[in-house]
Each structure stands twice: as C-alpha cells, then as structure tokens.
Short mmCIF file of C-alpha atoms in Angstrom, two decimals:
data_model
loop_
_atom_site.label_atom_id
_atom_site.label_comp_id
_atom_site.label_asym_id
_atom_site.label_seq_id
_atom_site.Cartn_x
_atom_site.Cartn_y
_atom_site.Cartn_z
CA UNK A 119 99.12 96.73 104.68
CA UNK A 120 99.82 100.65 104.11
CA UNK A 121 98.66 102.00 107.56
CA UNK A 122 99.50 105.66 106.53
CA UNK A 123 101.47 107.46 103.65
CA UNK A 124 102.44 110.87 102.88
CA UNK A 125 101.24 112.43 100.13
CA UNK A 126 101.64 114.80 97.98
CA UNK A 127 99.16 117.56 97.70
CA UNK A 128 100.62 120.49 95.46
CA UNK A 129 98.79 121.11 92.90
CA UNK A 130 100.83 123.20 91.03
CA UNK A 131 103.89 121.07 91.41
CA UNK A 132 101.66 118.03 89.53
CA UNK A 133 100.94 120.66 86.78
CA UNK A 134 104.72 121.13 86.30
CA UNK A 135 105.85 117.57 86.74
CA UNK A 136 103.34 115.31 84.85
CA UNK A 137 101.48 118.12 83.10
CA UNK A 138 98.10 116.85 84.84
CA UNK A 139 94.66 118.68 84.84
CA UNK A 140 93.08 119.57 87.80
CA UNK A 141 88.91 118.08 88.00
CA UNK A 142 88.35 121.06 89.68
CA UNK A 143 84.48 119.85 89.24
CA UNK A 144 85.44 116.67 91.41
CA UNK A 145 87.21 119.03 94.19
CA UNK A 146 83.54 121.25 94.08
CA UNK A 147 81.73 118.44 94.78
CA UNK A 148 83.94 117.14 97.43
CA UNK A 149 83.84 119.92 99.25
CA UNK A 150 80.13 120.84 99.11
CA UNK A 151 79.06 117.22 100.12
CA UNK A 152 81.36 117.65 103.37
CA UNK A 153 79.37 120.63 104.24
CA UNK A 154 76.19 119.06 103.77
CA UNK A 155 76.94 116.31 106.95
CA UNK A 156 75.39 113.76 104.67
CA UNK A 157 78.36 111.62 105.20
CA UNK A 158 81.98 111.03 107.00
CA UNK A 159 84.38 113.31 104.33
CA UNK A 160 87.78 113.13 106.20
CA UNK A 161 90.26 116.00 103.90
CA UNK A 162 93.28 116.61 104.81
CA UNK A 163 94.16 120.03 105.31
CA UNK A 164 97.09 120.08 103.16
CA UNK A 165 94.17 119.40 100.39
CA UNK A 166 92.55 122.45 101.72
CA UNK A 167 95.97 124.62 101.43
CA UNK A 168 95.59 124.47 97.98
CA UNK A 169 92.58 126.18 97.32
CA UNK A 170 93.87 129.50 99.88
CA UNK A 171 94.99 131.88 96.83
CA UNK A 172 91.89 130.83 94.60
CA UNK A 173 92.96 132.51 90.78
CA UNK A 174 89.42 130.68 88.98
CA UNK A 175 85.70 131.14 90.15
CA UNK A 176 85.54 127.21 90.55
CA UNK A 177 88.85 127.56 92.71
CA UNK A 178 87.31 130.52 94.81
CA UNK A 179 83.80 128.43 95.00
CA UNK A 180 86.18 126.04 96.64
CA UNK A 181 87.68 128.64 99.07
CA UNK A 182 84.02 129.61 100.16
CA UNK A 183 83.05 126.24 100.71
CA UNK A 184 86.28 125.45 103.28
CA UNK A 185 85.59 128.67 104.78
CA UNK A 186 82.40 127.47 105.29
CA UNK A 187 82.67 124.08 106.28
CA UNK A 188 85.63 126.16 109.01
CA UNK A 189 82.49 128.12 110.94
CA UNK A 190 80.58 125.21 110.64
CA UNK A 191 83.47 122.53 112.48
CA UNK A 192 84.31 125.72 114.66
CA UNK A 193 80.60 126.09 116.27
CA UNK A 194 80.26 122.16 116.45
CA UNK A 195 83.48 122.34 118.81
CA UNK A 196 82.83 125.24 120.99
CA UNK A 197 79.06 123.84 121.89
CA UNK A 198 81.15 120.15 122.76
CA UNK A 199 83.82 122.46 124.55
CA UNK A 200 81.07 124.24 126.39
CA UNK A 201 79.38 120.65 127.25
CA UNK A 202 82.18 119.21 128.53
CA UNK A 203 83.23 122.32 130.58
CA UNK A 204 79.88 121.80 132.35
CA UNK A 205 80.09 118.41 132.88
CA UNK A 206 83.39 118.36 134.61
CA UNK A 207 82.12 121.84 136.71
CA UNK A 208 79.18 119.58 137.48
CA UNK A 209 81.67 116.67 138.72
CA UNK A 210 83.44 118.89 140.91
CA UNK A 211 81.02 120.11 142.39
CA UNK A 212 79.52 116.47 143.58
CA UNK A 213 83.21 115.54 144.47
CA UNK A 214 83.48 118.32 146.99
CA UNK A 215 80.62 116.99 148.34
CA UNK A 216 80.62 113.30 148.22
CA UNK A 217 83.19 111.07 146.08
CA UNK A 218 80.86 108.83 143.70
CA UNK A 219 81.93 106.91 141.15
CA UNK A 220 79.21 108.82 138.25
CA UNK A 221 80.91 112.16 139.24
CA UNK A 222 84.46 110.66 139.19
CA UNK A 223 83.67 108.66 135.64
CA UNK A 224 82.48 112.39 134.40
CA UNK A 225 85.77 114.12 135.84
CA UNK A 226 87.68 112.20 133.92
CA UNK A 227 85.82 111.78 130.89
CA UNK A 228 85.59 115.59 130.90
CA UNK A 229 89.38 116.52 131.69
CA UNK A 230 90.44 113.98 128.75
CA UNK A 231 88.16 115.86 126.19
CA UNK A 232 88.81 119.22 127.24
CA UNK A 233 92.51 119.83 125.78
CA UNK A 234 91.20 117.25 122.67
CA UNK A 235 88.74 119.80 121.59
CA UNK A 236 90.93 122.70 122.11
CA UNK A 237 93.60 121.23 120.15
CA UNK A 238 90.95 120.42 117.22
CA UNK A 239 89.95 123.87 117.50
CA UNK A 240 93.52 125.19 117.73
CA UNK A 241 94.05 122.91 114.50
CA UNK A 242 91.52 123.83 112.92
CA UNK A 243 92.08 127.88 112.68
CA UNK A 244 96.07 126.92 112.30
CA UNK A 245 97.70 128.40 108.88
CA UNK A 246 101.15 127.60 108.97
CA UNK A 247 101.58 124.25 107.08
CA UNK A 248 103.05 121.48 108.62
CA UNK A 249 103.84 117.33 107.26
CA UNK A 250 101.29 116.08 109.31
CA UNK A 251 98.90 117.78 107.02
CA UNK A 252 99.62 115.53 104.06
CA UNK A 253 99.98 112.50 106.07
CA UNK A 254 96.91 110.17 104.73
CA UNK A 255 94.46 107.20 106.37
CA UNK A 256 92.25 104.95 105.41
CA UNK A 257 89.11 106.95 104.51
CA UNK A 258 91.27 110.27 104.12
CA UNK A 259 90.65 111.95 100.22
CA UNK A 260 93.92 111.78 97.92
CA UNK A 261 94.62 113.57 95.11
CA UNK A 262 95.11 111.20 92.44
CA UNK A 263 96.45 110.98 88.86
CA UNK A 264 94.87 108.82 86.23
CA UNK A 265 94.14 109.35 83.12
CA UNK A 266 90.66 110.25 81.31
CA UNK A 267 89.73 110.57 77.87
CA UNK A 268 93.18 110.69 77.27
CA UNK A 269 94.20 113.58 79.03
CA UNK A 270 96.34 112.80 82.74
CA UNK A 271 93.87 114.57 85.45
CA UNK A 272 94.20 114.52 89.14
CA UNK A 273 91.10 113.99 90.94
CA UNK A 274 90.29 113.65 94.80
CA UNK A 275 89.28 110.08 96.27
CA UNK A 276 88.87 108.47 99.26
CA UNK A 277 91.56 105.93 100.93
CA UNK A 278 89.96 102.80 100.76
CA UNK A 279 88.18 101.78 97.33
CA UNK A 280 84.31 100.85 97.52
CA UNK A 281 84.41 98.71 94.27
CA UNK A 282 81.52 99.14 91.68
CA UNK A 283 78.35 97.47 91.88
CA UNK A 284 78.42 96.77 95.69
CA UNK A 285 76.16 97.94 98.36
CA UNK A 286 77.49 101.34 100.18
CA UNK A 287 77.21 98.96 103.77
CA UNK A 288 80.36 97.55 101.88
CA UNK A 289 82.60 99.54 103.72
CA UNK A 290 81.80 98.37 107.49
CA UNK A 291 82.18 94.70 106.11
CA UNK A 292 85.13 94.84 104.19
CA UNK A 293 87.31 97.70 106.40
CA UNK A 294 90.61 96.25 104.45
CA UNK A 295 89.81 97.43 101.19
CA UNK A 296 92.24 100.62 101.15
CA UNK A 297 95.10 98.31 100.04
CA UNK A 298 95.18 96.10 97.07
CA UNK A 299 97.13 92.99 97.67
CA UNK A 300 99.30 91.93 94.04
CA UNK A 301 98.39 87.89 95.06
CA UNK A 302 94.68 89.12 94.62
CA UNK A 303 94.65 91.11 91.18
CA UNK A 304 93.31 88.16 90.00
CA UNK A 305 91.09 87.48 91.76
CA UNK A 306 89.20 89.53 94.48
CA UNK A 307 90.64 92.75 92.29
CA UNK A 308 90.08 91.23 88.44
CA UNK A 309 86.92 94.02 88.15
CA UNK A 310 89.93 96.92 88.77
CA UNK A 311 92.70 95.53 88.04
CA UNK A 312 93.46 95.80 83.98
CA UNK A 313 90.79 98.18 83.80
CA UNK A 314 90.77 101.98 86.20
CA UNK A 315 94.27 102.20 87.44
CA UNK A 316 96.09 105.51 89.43
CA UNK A 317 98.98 106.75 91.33
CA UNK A 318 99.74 108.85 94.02
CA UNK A 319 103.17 110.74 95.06
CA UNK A 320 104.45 109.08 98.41
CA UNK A 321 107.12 110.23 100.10
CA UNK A 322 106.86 107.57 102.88
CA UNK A 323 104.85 105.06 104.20
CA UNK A 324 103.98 104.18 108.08
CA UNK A 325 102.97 100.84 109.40
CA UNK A 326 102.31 98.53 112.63
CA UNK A 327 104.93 96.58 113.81
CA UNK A 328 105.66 94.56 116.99
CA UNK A 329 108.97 93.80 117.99
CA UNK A 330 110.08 91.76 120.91
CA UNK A 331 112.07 93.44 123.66
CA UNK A 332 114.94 92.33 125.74
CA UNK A 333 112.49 90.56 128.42
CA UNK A 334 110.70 88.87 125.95
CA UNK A 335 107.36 91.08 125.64
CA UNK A 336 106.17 92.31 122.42
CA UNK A 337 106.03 95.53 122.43
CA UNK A 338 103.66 97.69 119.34
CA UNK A 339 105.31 100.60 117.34
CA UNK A 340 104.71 102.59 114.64
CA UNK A 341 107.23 103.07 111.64
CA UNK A 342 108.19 105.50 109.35
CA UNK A 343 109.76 104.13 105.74
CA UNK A 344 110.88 106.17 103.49
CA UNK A 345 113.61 106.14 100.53
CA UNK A 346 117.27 106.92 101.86
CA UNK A 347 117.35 108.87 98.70
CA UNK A 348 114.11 111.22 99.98
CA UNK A 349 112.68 110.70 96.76
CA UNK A 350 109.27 111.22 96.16
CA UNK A 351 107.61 107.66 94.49
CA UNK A 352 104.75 106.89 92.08
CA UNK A 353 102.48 104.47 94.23
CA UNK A 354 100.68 101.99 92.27
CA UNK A 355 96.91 101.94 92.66
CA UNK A 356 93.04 100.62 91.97
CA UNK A 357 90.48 102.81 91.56
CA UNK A 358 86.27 102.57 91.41
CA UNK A 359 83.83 105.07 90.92
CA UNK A 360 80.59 103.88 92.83
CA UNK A 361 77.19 105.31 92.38
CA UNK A 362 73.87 104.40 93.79
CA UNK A 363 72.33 106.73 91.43
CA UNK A 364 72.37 109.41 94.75
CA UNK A 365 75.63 109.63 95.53
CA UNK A 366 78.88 109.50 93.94
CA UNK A 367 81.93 108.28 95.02
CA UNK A 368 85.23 107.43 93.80
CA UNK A 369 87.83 105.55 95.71
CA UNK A 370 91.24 103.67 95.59
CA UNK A 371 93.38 101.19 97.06
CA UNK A 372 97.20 101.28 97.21
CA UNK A 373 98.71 98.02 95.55
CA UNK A 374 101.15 95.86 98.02
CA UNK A 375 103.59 93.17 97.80
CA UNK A 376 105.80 91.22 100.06
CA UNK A 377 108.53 93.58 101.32
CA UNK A 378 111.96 93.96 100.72
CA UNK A 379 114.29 92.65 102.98
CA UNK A 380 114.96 95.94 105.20
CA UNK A 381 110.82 96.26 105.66
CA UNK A 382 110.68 92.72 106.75
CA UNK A 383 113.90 93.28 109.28
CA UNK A 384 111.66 95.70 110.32
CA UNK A 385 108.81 93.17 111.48
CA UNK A 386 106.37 94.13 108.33
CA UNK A 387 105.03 92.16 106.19
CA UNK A 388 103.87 93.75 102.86
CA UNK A 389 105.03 97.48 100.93
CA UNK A 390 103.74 99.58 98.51
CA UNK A 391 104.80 99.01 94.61
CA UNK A 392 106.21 102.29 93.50
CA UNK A 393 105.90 102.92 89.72
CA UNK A 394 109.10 104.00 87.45
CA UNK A 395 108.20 106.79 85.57
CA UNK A 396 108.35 105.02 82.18
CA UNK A 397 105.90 102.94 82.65
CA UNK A 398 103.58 105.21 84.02
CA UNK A 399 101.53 105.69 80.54
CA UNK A 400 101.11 102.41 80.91
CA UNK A 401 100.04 101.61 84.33
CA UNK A 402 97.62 104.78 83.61
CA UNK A 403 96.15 103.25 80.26
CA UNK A 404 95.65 99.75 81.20
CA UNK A 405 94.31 96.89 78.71
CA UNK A 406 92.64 94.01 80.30
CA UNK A 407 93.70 91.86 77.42
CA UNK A 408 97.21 92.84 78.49
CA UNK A 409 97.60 91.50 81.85
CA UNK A 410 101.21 90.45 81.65
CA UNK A 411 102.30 93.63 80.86
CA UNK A 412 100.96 94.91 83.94
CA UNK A 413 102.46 92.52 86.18
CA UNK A 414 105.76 93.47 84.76
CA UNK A 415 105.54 96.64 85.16
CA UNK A 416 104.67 95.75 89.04
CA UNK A 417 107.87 93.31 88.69
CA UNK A 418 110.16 96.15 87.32
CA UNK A 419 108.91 98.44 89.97
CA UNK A 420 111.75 101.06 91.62
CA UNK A 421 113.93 99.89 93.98
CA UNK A 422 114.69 102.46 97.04
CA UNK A 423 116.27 100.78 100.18
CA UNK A 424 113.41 102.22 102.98
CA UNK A 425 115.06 103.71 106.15
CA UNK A 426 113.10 103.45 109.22
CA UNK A 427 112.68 105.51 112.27
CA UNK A 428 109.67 105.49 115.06
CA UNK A 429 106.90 107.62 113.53
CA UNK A 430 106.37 111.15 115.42
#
C-alpha cells in the first residue's frame, strides 16, 4: 500500500504544465465545511499556501476562511495547553506530598502533551514553507486533476475514496480504501474503474517496511522512494463523489501494483503506477467499454528506478 506520498500543491505550476482549471467552488466548500467542525477535514498546509496572495474574490473568500479556521485551531490549543499546564501543576503538587500512582499517571500524561501542543501551535502560526507540508495521508485532501465536461480541472479530495452509493460508516469498516489494488479493478473497483479516473503529481512515495537485523529481530522502518531522476510522476487514480443528499464528498484512491524489483529489495510489497504523459487524455477520459486500453496504459506505465533512504 501507499502509506504517504508527496504531492504537489502549486497551483499555478498545474496551470502552466497541463493547462488545468482550478474548482475554486470545490476549494470554498472545503474550506468552509472544516470550519464548521461538522467533520474530520485534515488539509495540508501546503494546500493552504496557495490561497496566501488571493488575486479573485472566491480566492480571497478562501484566505478568510483559513484565517479563520487559524483563530479557531489557535484558541482550541491554548485552552488544551492551559488544561494540561494545570494538570501537571496539580501532579506536582500531590508528588511533593505523597507519590501516588493518579498524580504520577497525570505527570506524565501532562509533560508528553505539553511540547505536542506547543509544537501544533508553533506549526500552526509557521509561514515559511517546508516538504513536510505537501507530504499526504490517508484522509489528507489532494489536489487532483481529472477531467470534467471536457475541460482538465483540479479539484481537492480526500485520501482514501468512499465509493458511491455506500453508507458514510463505510470508512471505519473499510480503512484500506485509499489505495486501489490493479488485481481488483475488476472486481471490488469495476464501479470506478473505466468510469471517474484522476492523477496526482508525486514526487515520492513512503511506506512500512520490516527488515531483519544482524541478530535476527525484525526491526520496523519507514522508507522514502523516489525516482533517481527527481522527477515529478503522474500517479494513477480512482475517484467517487459520495452524497447523502447532506453532505458532499469526493474522494480517491491511488492505483498499486506489485513492485519493481528495487521496492521489493526493499521489503515492500506493492507501488504506485505512474502515468506517461501520453496517455494521460486517456486515463482522464476513460470508456468502460474500453477496458483493455486501460490496462495497457497501466502496463506501459513509466519506469523510474526508486532510490530509497529512511524517511525523516
């Protein structure tokens, strides 16, 4: 499975590249659910970077929303910073009177949250970019490109696809769903696959891996793939727009296939399919009737040998 990837966010570099529109309308109503705590919105701030020098009123409705959402995440911090301040002033105090296990649990449930929610905070008012900030999970929003009416736009959606048709609950039973395995198009994935189909612009992909040591023991790491070339790669993927006639929500799932040699070396077992850009038109315009096609497009997929390095 794809763990983690990082993804492109620039906006303007997807208007100059693939000549996309931006559903600024989609970003709008990202943004204003988040604020409205109705449910878990996870964005990235790199997604957030791009709405900082707002040039349209839907782009600066954006910017006010962020801002908003900013004071919002800011006061729910402090008041858990101020909590957990007492709570471990409260321990203390106990402790220099009489060690009990209750004061000692709250010491150190207190000193572990303390520099957590200062970091959030510190995170939270930080403006310098960094690459964590377009480093993607499961449940993270993406931009993605697909194409609509003809026209290639890039729209947000979440990081692991809640398929049409199913109840929202879906996502607590079926956790796996933010990568699309190719043995399953045609079967678990025959609703998506032929029919709403995306990419997004990876740079590199992260995954579990154990690997046994010297001694024997199996020890659990992280991994960072990416091309040796540093290029940037057109990531096949499956996309759903869900409704329950209340909400709205539109979501993918990264395609996978066994790895290449150097992945599996690596102790993993699957990789993402990047796209060549010629076929992109028609991954992005799929016909159902035209399955094959699709799978060889998947089959004649680029190529990069992925170097790998313990993830930061």
């Amino acid at each position: 499975m794809c763990y983690s990837a990082q993804v492109r966010q620039e906006h303007r570099r997807y208007i100059r590249q693939f000549g996309v529109e931006i559903s600024l309308k989609d970003y709008v109503r990202l943004f204003w659910d988040r604020n409205q705590g109705t449910r878990n919105i996870k964005i990235p701030k790199a997604m957030e970077a791009q709405f900082a020098d707002p040039q349209t009123p839907e782009e600066s409705e954006i910017h006010a929303l962020i801002e908003q959402w900013h004071e919002i995440e800011a006061a729910r911090l402090e008041q858990e910073l101020f909590k957990q301040k007492k709570r471990l002033a409260d321990a203390e105090r106990k402790l220099a009177v009489k060690a009990t296990k209750g004061a000692q649990e709250d010491q150190r449930i207190a000193s572990t949250k303390i520099p957590w929610l200062l970091g959030q905070l510190s995170d939270l008012r930080r403006v310098d970019s960094e690459e964590r900030d377009g480093r993607i999970f499961p449940g993270d929003y993406v931009p993605v490109m697909v194409v609509e009416n003809g026209v290639r736009v890039l729209k947000p959606m979440r990081y692991q696809c809640r398929p049409t048709g199913v109840p929202a609950f879906f996502d607590q039973k079926y956790p796996g769903t933010y990568n699309a395995r190719r043995d399953s198009l045609g079967g678990y994935w025959k609703k998506t696959f032929g029919y709403s189909h995306g990419v997004i612009v990876v740079s590199a992909f992260y995954e579990h891996v154990e690997q046994v040591k010297p001694d024997g023991s199996i020890e659990k790491l992280i991994l960072k793939f990416e091309p040796d070339t540093h290029q940037e790669m057109l990531a096949a993927v499956l996309w759903a727009h869900w409704t329950d006639g209340k909400e709205e929500l539109d979501s993918f799932a990264l395609v996978t296939d066994e790895p290449p040699p150097e992945v599996a070396a690596a102790g993993h077992d699957r990789c993402i399919i990047p796209i060549k850009p010629e076929h992109l038109d028609l991954w992005l315009n799929p016909d159902p009737s035209k399955l094959d096609e699709l799978q060889a497009v998947l089959d004649d997929r680029e190529r990069p040998f992925y170097e790998h390095r313990m993830a930061a």
